[in-house]
Amino acid sequence: MPRTTPDPARRRVLTAGGALTLSFALPLRAAPGTAALPGSLAEHPWLDAWIRVGSDNRVTVFTGKVELGQGIKTALLQVAAHELRIDPGRLVLITADTARTPDEGYTAGSHSMQDSATAIRHAAAQVRALLHEKAALRLGVPAAALAQDNSVFRAPGGRRVSFSELVAGSDLHVRAGATLPPPVPPPAPDARRWIGTTLPRVDIPGKLKGQLAYVQDIRMPAMVHGRVVRPPSPDARLLGVDTAAVAKLTGVLEVVQDGRFLAVIADEEFRAIKAARALARAARWELPARLPAGRELAALVRSLPSQPTQVLARGAANAAGRRLRASYTRPWQLHASVGPSCAIALLEEGRYTVWTHSQGVFPLRRALAELLGVPVDSLRCMHGEGAGCYGHNGADDAAADAVLLARAFPGLPVRVQWMREDEHGWEPYGPAMVADVAATLDATGGIVDWQYEVWSGAHATRPGRAGNLLAATLLARPFAPPPPTPIPQPDGGGDRNAIPYYVLPNARVTHRFQPAGPFRTSALRSLGAYCNVFAIESFMDELARLAAADPVAFRLRHLADPRAIEVVKLAAAKFGWNGYQRTARRGRGFAFARYKNSAAYCAVALEVEVALDTGFVRIVRADAAVDCGEVVSPDGVRNQIEGGIIQSASWTLLEQLRFDATQVLSQDWGGYPILRFDGVPDRVAVHLLDRPGQPFLGTGEAAQGPAAAALANAVADACGERVRDLPLDRARMRRHGDNG
């Protein structure tokens, strides 16, 4: 196939919103002494890093965070509109782009509102205050006499001046302050017009209409297609591959081999798929049997080398009273992204441009530069949404595949999309975990001693280094993955939420970090909080039963934070906890956690129906109460909590990685079932506690832990069987029924 020159104008249209060729000089890094600035202003303290006014009076808002379907674009626009007093539809929002936006690291850990929205709020308010002051001087009237109509200030008598006129000849390269400026003039009655209200999500229309919404949708003139052929397992040894016949197939432009990295490039996508299948048949592999198939999960996890760290030591150990012990497990689990990972890379005149759904375009750029052996500033990475993607899935690895193929085939954009078996077989998994917990009740039924120990593999192996990219480990001169390290408290990784939020006079918590295991692992939504909250809140139920106490009342007895207490009471009241009437096969469960003990408060009450003869568990209804500080987009918060409950239900009822001694077996939806539409609860209601004036608290991962524990507690209530090992799938539930 003859190569054709891409049409730059066409490409600009196709990538509108992500920008292709524009380049801005990023503002200087923060000088020492700016740590007190709120949110991401601490790293990027210049106002024009966040807010810029164009000569056409257009106001552009910049963020280093990315849209993952969580609705962050809409929420950030609402925050900026509120502070700038401009209709959100008149603002332009630019998300993660290494050439244009601040480096805010990864979009992870429910930090977007805490970090980016807080920075935008302060920057927008201070920009508006500066412009307001300039307008008063320009028009010769007191500031309080000015009225604002979007980006125009009007003085009494009709004189006016626009934002763009005010910034002409000056700039906004001004260091931000740490506090919000006082509002001038005083806020109008509709001051919260754009915040605390539900606006249409800006990311939804394109998805519903089948327009360009995801990186998978991008098509460019003369774009070619790549497919990578993976080894059958990470330890497989390549004995030989005959590439000659594949190179002769119709449409094949290039066959790439570098060590165990095998790939094809073709002029059409299906031709690339057929060529990749032919290349796979042409490769001969030796498969060692090194995976620990058939071993009991808890014993397997405990057998892995670990590095113990005590993350809580309070009071004295081993108080006298009634003692209870239990262990809980979580298997390796997949992201199982609905849309297989995808990236496009273009090498032109020594510079790489990458379109990716990575959640950290700046760290990815550094890793790709190391992989390619080129300067960091010769790469530009731009985020585009991935379909059904979140966490550290295959997004960064697909980008690495794409740049390697772009290097082999320069001048044209190379699109790489993974196949389903690539996604399931090679993404970094959520690590298996084991939690041992023991507690003592005194004569009044109060907890007087708490001992908790959690074993967990790495939850943070995201790129930043080439060795964290899958393709880099397969090259003839491979990059070794850097040794993983635990995420320290207060966020934590495997020990995220391992410290109970309850008032416990004597408590010990130990995290046994496991840097090596049989599979590559990394960030799966909520990290260790999912398993830890499942274990702690299941055990709280068991303790309540031992104390002959109501589970909600037992939790309230051990809580001191008024906001936590209010969330628990609200969820219980909306569910109708006190008036609940149990019926055959049905039961109720309750759980609470404050995500990371510093983000959103979330309590979940739900009802299930259990049939032990078939092992089928159905969630009937769920009520969640949430306090995430000041609510910017009520519907956005509800979307996050509803999604978290449903995702957690899928993990808790169905999901676990399956493997034999040589390879992963969960390579399709049959081998890794997830919750289907008929498994969604009949009703999910989310009740919000809005706190105007309070800091934004992360919400995106607040529900996963409480939902899992509430579900397990409801199952125990319904059938009298306490299941401590995840998932509560039909086979495991049937076994419990047989044993009962």
mmCIF file of N, CA and C in Angstrom, residues 158-209:
data_model
loop_
_atom_site.group_PDB
_atom_site.id
_atom_site.type_symbol
_atom_site.label_atom_id
_atom_site.label_comp_id
_atom_site.label_asym_id
_atom_site.label_seq_id
_atom_site.Cartn_x
_atom_site.Cartn_y
_atom_site.Cartn_z
ATOM 1 N N GLY A 158 -23.868 52.767 31.737
ATOM 2 C CA GLY A 158 -23.749 51.972 30.529
ATOM 3 C C GLY A 158 -22.341 51.716 30.029
ATOM 4 N N ARG A 159 -21.325 52.406 30.612
ATOM 5 C CA ARG A 159 -19.964 52.114 30.154
ATOM 6 C C ARG A 159 -19.595 50.676 30.523
ATOM 7 N N ARG A 160 -18.753 50.064 29.705
ATOM 8 C CA ARG A 160 -18.446 48.649 29.893
ATOM 9 C C ARG A 160 -16.996 48.367 29.534
ATOM 10 N N VAL A 161 -16.489 47.272 30.039
ATOM 11 C CA VAL A 161 -15.156 46.806 29.675
ATOM 12 C C VAL A 161 -15.148 45.282 29.802
ATOM 13 N N SER A 162 -14.511 44.623 28.852
ATOM 14 C CA SER A 162 -14.530 43.157 28.830
ATOM 15 C C SER A 162 -13.271 42.571 29.464
ATOM 16 N N PHE A 163 -13.332 41.281 29.751
ATOM 17 C CA PHE A 163 -12.169 40.565 30.284
ATOM 18 C C PHE A 163 -10.960 40.746 29.355
ATOM 19 N N SER A 164 -11.186 40.547 28.053
ATOM 20 C CA SER A 164 -10.047 40.592 27.127
ATOM 21 C C SER A 164 -9.434 41.985 27.070
ATOM 22 N N GLU A 165 -10.262 43.037 27.183
ATOM 23 C CA GLU A 165 -9.721 44.398 27.203
ATOM 24 C C GLU A 165 -8.901 44.634 28.465
ATOM 25 N N LEU A 166 -9.306 44.010 29.536
ATOM 26 C CA LEU A 166 -8.587 44.211 30.800
ATOM 27 C C LEU A 166 -7.241 43.497 30.830
ATOM 28 N N VAL A 167 -7.157 42.365 30.136
ATOM 29 C CA VAL A 167 -5.881 41.627 30.167
ATOM 30 C C VAL A 167 -4.944 42.072 29.042
ATOM 31 N N ALA A 168 -5.437 42.877 28.082
ATOM 32 C CA ALA A 168 -4.582 43.323 26.980
ATOM 33 C C ALA A 168 -3.433 44.152 27.543
ATOM 34 N N GLY A 169 -2.240 43.804 27.158
ATOM 35 C CA GLY A 169 -1.073 44.530 27.626
ATOM 36 C C GLY A 169 -0.613 44.117 29.009
ATOM 37 N N SER A 170 -1.317 43.200 29.633
ATOM 38 C CA SER A 170 -0.880 42.690 30.936
ATOM 39 C C SER A 170 -0.995 41.172 30.892
ATOM 40 N N ASP A 171 -0.800 40.549 31.974
ATOM 41 C CA ASP A 171 -0.952 39.099 31.982
ATOM 42 C C ASP A 171 -1.455 38.650 33.345
ATOM 43 N N LEU A 172 -1.779 37.384 33.398
ATOM 44 C CA LEU A 172 -2.263 36.798 34.645
ATOM 45 C C LEU A 172 -1.230 35.842 35.229
ATOM 46 N N HIS A 173 0.016 36.069 34.863
ATOM 47 C CA HIS A 173 1.069 35.219 35.427
ATOM 48 C C HIS A 173 1.377 35.730 36.832
ATOM 49 N N VAL A 174 0.406 35.507 37.686
ATOM 50 C CA VAL A 174 0.433 36.027 39.050
ATOM 51 C C VAL A 174 0.353 34.845 39.997
ATOM 52 N N ARG A 175 1.166 34.887 41.031
ATOM 53 C CA ARG A 175 1.139 33.794 41.995
ATOM 54 C C ARG A 175 -0.164 33.833 42.788
ATOM 55 N N ALA A 176 -0.773 32.705 42.951
ATOM 56 C CA ALA A 176 -2.042 32.619 43.663
ATOM 57 C C ALA A 176 -1.842 32.814 45.153
ATOM 58 N N GLY A 177 -2.876 33.282 45.806
ATOM 59 C CA GLY A 177 -2.892 33.322 47.251
ATOM 60 C C GLY A 177 -3.561 32.089 47.817
ATOM 61 N N ALA A 178 -3.484 31.937 49.136
ATOM 62 C CA ALA A 178 -3.997 30.712 49.757
ATOM 63 C C ALA A 178 -5.468 30.784 50.117
ATOM 64 N N THR A 179 -6.049 31.963 50.034
ATOM 65 C CA THR A 179 -7.443 32.090 50.465
ATOM 66 C C THR A 179 -8.304 32.658 49.351
ATOM 67 N N LEU A 180 -9.585 32.395 49.459
ATOM 68 C CA LEU A 180 -10.521 32.961 48.497
ATOM 69 C C LEU A 180 -10.703 34.446 48.771
ATOM 70 N N PRO A 181 -10.730 35.302 47.738
ATOM 71 C CA PRO A 181 -10.942 36.735 47.966
ATOM 72 C C PRO A 181 -12.372 36.990 48.411
ATOM 73 N N PRO A 182 -12.598 38.039 49.191
ATOM 74 C CA PRO A 182 -13.978 38.351 49.593
ATOM 75 C C PRO A 182 -14.792 38.732 48.370
ATOM 76 N N PRO A 183 -16.032 38.287 48.287
ATOM 77 C CA PRO A 183 -16.850 38.593 47.107
ATOM 78 C C PRO A 183 -17.237 40.065 47.064
ATOM 79 N N VAL A 184 -16.986 40.700 45.911
ATOM 80 C CA VAL A 184 -17.383 42.092 45.679
ATOM 81 C C VAL A 184 -18.084 42.150 44.337
ATOM 82 N N PRO A 185 -19.287 42.650 44.230
ATOM 83 C CA PRO A 185 -20.172 43.006 45.348
ATOM 84 C C PRO A 185 -20.656 41.765 46.062
ATOM 85 N N PRO A 186 -21.416 41.907 47.156
ATOM 86 C CA PRO A 186 -21.889 40.734 47.900
ATOM 87 C C PRO A 186 -22.637 39.768 46.985
ATOM 88 N N PRO A 187 -22.599 38.509 47.282
ATOM 89 C CA PRO A 187 -23.259 37.506 46.435
ATOM 90 C C PRO A 187 -24.749 37.778 46.277
ATOM 91 N N ALA A 188 -25.235 37.557 45.093
ATOM 92 C CA ALA A 188 -26.667 37.699 44.823
ATOM 93 C C ALA A 188 -27.404 36.494 45.386
ATOM 94 N N PRO A 189 -28.724 36.585 45.466
ATOM 95 C CA PRO A 189 -29.494 35.439 45.988
ATOM 96 C C PRO A 189 -29.244 34.142 45.229
ATOM 97 N N ASP A 190 -28.901 34.274 43.949
ATOM 98 C CA ASP A 190 -28.647 33.046 43.175
ATOM 99 C C ASP A 190 -27.154 32.763 43.076
ATOM 100 N N ALA A 191 -26.403 33.111 44.128
ATOM 101 C CA ALA A 191 -24.943 32.980 44.079
ATOM 102 C C ALA A 191 -24.502 31.548 43.838
ATOM 103 N N ARG A 192 -25.280 30.581 44.239
ATOM 104 C CA ARG A 192 -24.914 29.180 44.002
ATOM 105 C C ARG A 192 -25.614 28.664 42.748
ATOM 106 N N ARG A 193 -25.766 29.550 41.778
ATOM 107 C CA ARG A 193 -26.480 29.182 40.565
ATOM 108 C C ARG A 193 -25.821 28.026 39.845
ATOM 109 N N TRP A 194 -24.484 28.012 39.831
ATOM 110 C CA TRP A 194 -23.781 26.998 39.053
ATOM 111 C C TRP A 194 -23.151 25.920 39.916
ATOM 112 N N ILE A 195 -23.306 26.019 41.189
ATOM 113 C CA ILE A 195 -22.698 25.014 42.070
ATOM 114 C C ILE A 195 -23.791 24.504 43.012
ATOM 115 N N GLY A 196 -23.765 23.204 43.263
ATOM 116 C CA GLY A 196 -24.821 22.614 44.074
ATOM 117 C C GLY A 196 -26.080 22.335 43.288
ATOM 118 N N THR A 197 -25.959 22.391 41.986
ATOM 119 C CA THR A 197 -27.111 22.119 41.136
ATOM 120 C C THR A 197 -26.704 21.143 40.038
ATOM 121 N N THR A 198 -27.653 20.436 39.507
ATOM 122 C CA THR A 198 -27.356 19.447 38.474
ATOM 123 C C THR A 198 -27.477 20.065 37.099
ATOM 124 N N LEU A 199 -26.370 20.068 36.370
ATOM 125 C CA LEU A 199 -26.357 20.541 34.991
ATOM 126 C C LEU A 199 -26.161 19.342 34.068
ATOM 127 N N PRO A 200 -26.564 19.443 32.815
ATOM 128 C CA PRO A 200 -26.328 18.328 31.878
ATOM 129 C C PRO A 200 -24.840 18.003 31.769
ATOM 130 N N ARG A 201 -24.513 16.737 31.805
ATOM 131 C CA ARG A 201 -23.113 16.302 31.699
ATOM 132 C C ARG A 201 -22.575 16.590 30.300
ATOM 133 N N VAL A 202 -21.427 17.261 30.232
ATOM 134 C CA VAL A 202 -20.881 17.632 28.929
ATOM 135 C C VAL A 202 -20.292 16.429 28.195
ATOM 136 N N ASP A 203 -19.991 15.335 28.910
ATOM 137 C CA ASP A 203 -19.369 14.184 28.259
ATOM 138 C C ASP A 203 -20.381 13.160 27.747
ATOM 139 N N ILE A 204 -21.658 13.350 28.051
ATOM 140 C CA ILE A 204 -22.650 12.326 27.727
ATOM 141 C C ILE A 204 -23.146 12.373 26.278
ATOM 142 N N PRO A 205 -23.477 13.566 25.718
ATOM 143 C CA PRO A 205 -24.117 13.562 24.391
ATOM 144 C C PRO A 205 -23.350 12.787 23.329
ATOM 145 N N GLY A 206 -22.058 12.984 23.257
ATOM 146 C CA GLY A 206 -21.284 12.283 22.238
ATOM 147 C C GLY A 206 -21.354 10.777 22.396
ATOM 148 N N LYS A 207 -21.399 10.304 23.639
ATOM 149 C CA LYS A 207 -21.467 8.860 23.886
ATOM 150 C C LYS A 207 -22.830 8.308 23.469
ATOM 151 N N LEU A 208 -23.883 9.060 23.752
ATOM 152 C CA LEU A 208 -25.222 8.584 23.407
ATOM 153 C C LEU A 208 -25.470 8.626 21.906
ATOM 154 N N LYS A 209 -24.850 9.583 21.234
ATOM 155 C CA LYS A 209 -25.097 9.751 19.813
ATOM 156 C C LYS A 209 -24.103 8.989 18.937
#
